[in-house]
Structure formats: C-alpha cells, structure tokens
Amino acid sequence: MHLTVEQALNVYPLSEGRLIAGRRGSNRVVKSVNIMDAPDITDWIKEGEMLFTTAYLIKDRPEEGAELLRKLDQCGSSGLGIKLGRFWSEIPEPLIARANELGFPLIELPYQFTLSDQMNGLFNAEMKRSTGLLQDVLDKQVRLMRFALQSDPIRHLFEMIEGVIGDPIAVVGSRGQLIYNSSGLPDAELQAQWPWQQRHCWVKNKGWHAFRVPLMKQEQCTGYVLFFTPRVLLSAIEESLYFQAAELLSFHLNFNYEDYFELSVQKDFGVLIKRHLKNGLPIETVTEYAERWEIDLLGQPYRCVLTDLAAAEEPAGRLEELDALKGEFLGHSKLQELKGLHIVMDEGLLSVFPATGEDPGGEALAAALDACLAGLKGNGSAAFKSALSGRKRSAAQLAEAFGECRETQRLSRAWGMGDRIVRYETLDLAFIFEQVPRERMRVYCDRWLGGLMGKDPEYVQEMMRTLETYLDNDGQLNETAKKLFIHRNTATYRIEKLGELLDVDFKRINDLLRLKMVFLFRRMLAREGTSADRNR
C-alpha cells in the first residue's frame, strides 16, 4: 500500500471520518493498516503503518495516550484512527495537542462503521490502484521491448525511453559527462559529488529529486541514468520498470553504439586537429584536450594518412564521397583494429593511426588500407588513393606529418603513379631530383637501360616489369615472385639476366640506387609526355 494519509481520507468509509489534529503529516505514506489491541504496540509496529483503535487500552489514561503518540511517531507510524462512541465521546485535548505538536495525523473514525469496514475500504482502494499501476507498467514494458528492437539514432532512443517512462531523464557517462539531459537542470548541478557509488539510490537536492540507476556492462559500470519522478516512494514493480529501462539503455550504449560519448569526444578532438592544421590553433590546445579525455593518440608514435580521389580533378559530390569513405573506414574490421581517428578535410580524408607495437613500419596499416580501398573500387565507387606520412613521435610533428601526406599526394599524381597506397619514404629521391632538366633525365635513362632496350619489345616489357617490381620490394626475390605470380626460380633467372644485360651488380647498393633513379625519371618523363598530349 502506498497511499498518503490525505489520499486515504478520500476513501470510503474512512472519508466519513475527519482529521482532527496533525494536519502537517497528511502527506505521510500509508504502507499498511492494523488494529491496536496490545499495550506494547510500539515494540512491533512497522514503518508507515496506520493504526485503528477503540481507545480501550488508554480510555482512562489520556496522558499515556499522548505519550503513545510520541512513540508511534518515533517508530514511523503514518497515523492513528480512534473510533468514538464506545469508550470516548471525544478525543481528549492532551492527544490533540501532542498530535499537532508532532505533525502526527490523528483521525476521528465514524461510529457507524466497524474497524474492519475501514480496513477493507483502504485495502480495496489500494488493490484498485495497484491493478491500474500494474496494467500501466505492463503496457510500458511492452513499449520498452519494442524500443529494444529499434536501431534509431541514439538521441532518438533516449527520447523514446523518456516517453515510455513518462518522466524526464538524464544519462551520465562513465567519466561523469552528461550524454543526455531533459530535466531542465544545469549539467553542473547533476554532476555534483562525482564520482558516485555504484548502486541504485534516491538523489535529493533543493527543488528536485531523482531515482539513479547505474548502467552496467557485465560487471563494469559504464554510466548512470537518473529518472526525475515526482513520486517520493516507488513500489517494487515501479522500481523494476526503471531497472529494465536502465538495462536497455546500457545495452544500446555499450553494444549497438559502443560508447556514444567516446564517438562524441573523438569528433571534438578531430575538429581541434583540423583547426590546428588549417587555422593555426596551438598544438598545446589539442594536447590539453587529449589529456583531459585520456586520448593517447598523439602521445605515442603515429602516422598520418591522407586519402582522396585518384583523379586530380574535383568532381561534384566529392565531399559526400569522402564522408562515405569515412564510414567505410570506421566499419572496416582491419582498420577498426588499428584504432585510428578520421577527419574529412578539404584535402581529403585525414586519418591518424598509432604506429607502435607490432606495426612500427606501417606494413599492416598499408595492407589494411589497400584491402579497404580495393573493396570500394569493386563496388563501383570512384577510385581512391592513400598517401602515408613518415612515423612521428610527438604531437608537435602533426603539421609536418600532414605536409608529408600532401606532398606525397601531389607527387604521386604528378608522376601518374597507379599504386593505391603511396608512402612518403618511397618518394625521398623525388624531392631531390624534381628540378633536374628533363633532357638530362632521358640521357641518364638511356645510358643505364641501353643494354636492354634493343631487344624484342615483349621481352623488354616483361623484363622491365620484373626489374621495377624487384626494386619496389627492396631486392626481395620471394616478394617479387609473389607479386608477379611466377616461381622464385623464374624471378632469380630474370634478375641474373638483367644483371648481365645492364652490366650491374644487384648486391651493390649504388647500382640499386641508380636503377631506382632510372624508374623515378621514367615516371616523371611519362607524366610530362601525357600532359603534353592532353594540351594538343
């Protein structure tokens, strides 16, 4: 039973009685009703229990009756009803004075109804109220189950929970941050006394109170939800409804959305990085934010990746393509494992990946990017290319890494490189020889390739492809054979034959460097020739 004294006085036949003293306590909650028929009633009375009596035990001792009221009040009784007509014709003044002093409800019960009539009336009213409450809770549980099957944006899910419960709610993340707040109260006021204990409880403040429930993922607390209910007490079934709502919120936050707040923090962090690179925001501001939210991305070795459309032209809808690409990166399992941050910029999609642990050289990163971009091309999307920076060790080198990505992107386009993944380290020589006269490049290429160019064109093409692959793989025969889909012995024979034709020793670093320069010059010359043909 959870009626207040005031509500109980509206239930027939108790409504035929009257509250003669202790009106300040009319909001006390009546949890149960009993008959006072023993002198030691205060030894076993329950909190919230209302007592009915004929005053037989105190009929000759009004002063003891006043003392009884004091003890009942201390025990948490919700009120005392006295039936007049048998032993008292009116309630003695000492009891009225003590009831008013304590704010303890003292009720004059009508003579024509028995005590059992009064109790039955209250029990029937409570049954009716509880049945209605149960039906309402069951209806809300059905709506909560429908909510559990939804996959709407997270804010909409919060609003749906709030609509089902019928009360404002606030959702607080694991670090005390407000994720959602419809209470109208300031965030700082709700965050008071953080961190909180990991248990459900009532939170009371001046002007408001709320029922707080922790959000659990297995045995770990990942946040809290506050229900701002006007009720001061909850029945067991009402509490269970709040617990069910908390479980659903916890599920959607931790499993469907994998910590909604983390995504929000990452987004804000990305905006700061963008402002640093484009508008000169001090790097200290970026690192301060990272430290505050425990983001260690720039506090460890990292690489930047700039991904853009392979064509130099900017087609309509390019930014939409980059937004879609960001979604692909976030959803690709191999790239997810590398835990990168992705930011859409004017220059392309900038990603920052840790470069520690098992992938200090970036091989796993390059492979994951290549696999993701290859899948996109197969789906008919525009072809993308990724430019990787060198490995950086401090946040202060972020702008340098971004510059390396942009320069790598520019040169790969200028030379018409067809690789999906281009690394800054592979273009070091290009920065040195970019201003070399084109005629001198041709002379240099003819000198070092002269022993091969006079052969059959098909043979020349096959051997040139073998040589270029061999150089791109740093002289590793196994990798060369794998890339060309030939046997290792075949690759070995071709390299030995090329050594004879070109009069080079592939074990000498100087000869390998000269041949790398040859292919670099050939790419630059080929790109220049293609541009000239377009201008005609």
XYZ file of C-alpha atoms in Angstrom, residues 266 269 273 290 294-303 338-342 351-355:
24
model
C 36.641 11.721 -30.925
C 39.156 16.006 -30.966
C 43.159 18.798 -35.104
C 43.603 14.863 -25.367
C 42.676 10.347 -21.895
C 43.229 10.196 -25.665
C 46.776 8.931 -26.181
C 46.826 9.047 -29.988
C 49.432 11.829 -30.273
C 51.274 10.862 -27.106
C 52.765 7.808 -28.842
C 54.352 7.192 -32.285
C 51.812 7.679 -35.064
C 51.350 8.062 -38.818
C 44.243 -0.174 -35.771
C 42.138 2.351 -33.784
C 42.560 5.412 -35.976
C 40.891 8.826 -35.969
C 39.305 10.071 -39.231
C 43.413 9.608 -40.666
C 45.784 9.334 -37.708
C 46.866 5.829 -36.677
C 49.119 4.636 -33.841
C 52.481 3.345 -35.124
